[in-house]
Amino acid sequence: MKNMKLSSLKMRLFLIVFASTAVIGGCTVLLIIFIAVQNELQESKQQVYQLMDAVEYSAAIAGYSGNKEIANDVIKGLLRSDNVCQARLYNKTGLDIASSKYTGENKCPETIARDLHSPFDEQEIVGHLETRMDNTFIRERARREAGQLAISLLALIILPGLVIWQTIARLITIPIHYLSRQLHQITPGTSARIKSISGRKEDEIVQLAHDVNHLLGVVEDTLIEEREQRLLIKEMKQKYQHLAHHDMLTGLPNRSLFADRLQQMLAQAKRSISHGALVYLDLDKFKPVNDTLGHDVGDLVLKEIAQRLQTAVRESDTVARIGGDEFVVLLPTIESKQDAGTVAEKIRHALDQPFEIGEHTIHIGCSIGIAVYPEHGDDEISLMKNADTAMYQAKQNGRNNVQMYFEGMNPYSVAGKWPTDTAET
């Protein structure tokens, strides 16, 4: 503007625009102030009416009962409004409660009065409620708000289009592009969030960033919860699968899992042309333990037996409980029958040792039968039956011994289960 002459078109246009803006802006400011004051007065009066509507019932009760405490609460409630500077509640029976925000000169010339009717008879007037509006405060507030609005309007009128465009770009376009660029770099479900715009106050763009971050948080929480649910379902599935395939007391594989492991052992042995053994054992003196010491002690004995069995075999072997006092051990990939006999003797020796359960010293022992694949059977039924037969032979031979199945051994059992024997096992 230093090089602009007063007579130049550019300067004249500037002066015309400035003068026009000043005149239009000035008139607009005056009009805005006038309208704002009138609207503020009308709106404030309406608010006072609404406030009186809200307290009318309580005021009527105070007027009807002469209760000064209720009357004081009503007056205090009215004076909490910025639009009310004085309030009074009175009746003919001597109740007269009044309060004012100001002392001295009367700053509250406009009075709004209302008759209070009995809560029980709408025809009966039990008191009067008066409020005075704080017009001075209302006008000052209206002028202040109108002045702020007018200044904003003048700024919008004076600012050239380029500045407006740059302002819009700085306030909206650039921040949105900034948010979009960050959002494209964020992977949903991670803890990454949109960074706040430096130096920017709370507005719609900042709120948008907050909302997006909130949404990202919800997505992260949802994905975390989903992962936790999947993990929980997996754990529950594993738990129930374990319960379905394991003995609840000892934790050993049950009959169902044993049958599956037996099929796997036979399939592997057939593929690799190797040997496998099934060791069938039945406890010799367990029934008297339950009968004399109780099932709680018997359960502790069974748990200790399970631990000794697992200690006596390899990790690759399977120890299973298939009945009350019946256990089986699968020995995959053995070199010979002698290997199975060695393991069985180790098991017999382990269970022949006394069990210290509380104050009781218990002797159990076991009878063990062995069947080896493929010599003593090439399928589950025959192998199980022959091991069971060998175990029964061990019982017949005086118990607490190991018997290897051989061809011609008396097949006393049927499908792996013995007839009920009343004799002590």
Short mmCIF file of C-alpha atoms in Angstrom, two decimals, residues 280-286 344-353 363-369 390-403 424-425:
data_model
loop_
_atom_site.label_atom_id
_atom_site.label_comp_id
_atom_site.label_asym_id
_atom_site.label_seq_id
_atom_site.Cartn_x
_atom_site.Cartn_y
_atom_site.Cartn_z
CA TYR A 280 -2.74 -104.72 31.79
CA LEU A 281 -2.61 -104.46 35.59
CA ASP A 282 -5.18 -104.90 38.32
CA LEU A 283 -4.59 -103.88 41.95
CA ASP A 284 -4.51 -106.84 44.34
CA LYS A 285 -5.51 -105.45 47.72
CA PHE A 286 -7.35 -102.26 46.91
CA ALA A 344 6.15 -104.59 33.82
CA GLU A 345 8.44 -105.84 36.57
CA LYS A 346 9.52 -102.27 37.28
CA ILE A 347 5.84 -101.31 37.63
CA ARG A 348 5.12 -104.29 39.88
CA HIS A 349 8.05 -103.38 42.11
CA ALA A 350 6.94 -99.71 42.28
CA LEU A 351 3.43 -100.65 43.38
CA ASP A 352 4.68 -103.30 45.79
CA GLN A 353 6.24 -100.58 47.94
CA HIS A 363 0.33 -102.43 50.99
CA ILE A 364 -1.34 -102.91 47.64
CA GLY A 365 0.57 -104.83 44.97
CA CYS A 366 -0.74 -105.68 41.53
CA SER A 367 -1.19 -108.51 39.05
CA ILE A 368 0.12 -107.75 35.56
CA GLY A 369 -0.59 -109.31 32.19
CA ALA A 390 -2.49 -112.93 31.09
CA MET A 391 -3.40 -110.61 33.95
CA TYR A 392 -6.02 -113.06 35.19
CA GLN A 393 -3.43 -115.82 35.01
CA ALA A 394 -1.21 -113.69 37.25
CA LYS A 395 -4.11 -113.50 39.70
CA GLN A 396 -4.50 -117.25 39.59
CA ASN A 397 -0.77 -117.70 40.21
CA GLY A 398 -0.96 -115.98 43.58
CA ARG A 399 -1.11 -112.29 42.61
CA ASN A 400 1.65 -109.66 42.72
CA ASN A 401 3.40 -111.19 39.69
CA VAL A 402 3.81 -110.62 35.97
CA GLN A 403 2.54 -112.98 33.27
CA GLU A 424 -11.25 -110.02 47.23
CA THR A 425 -9.25 -108.48 44.40
#
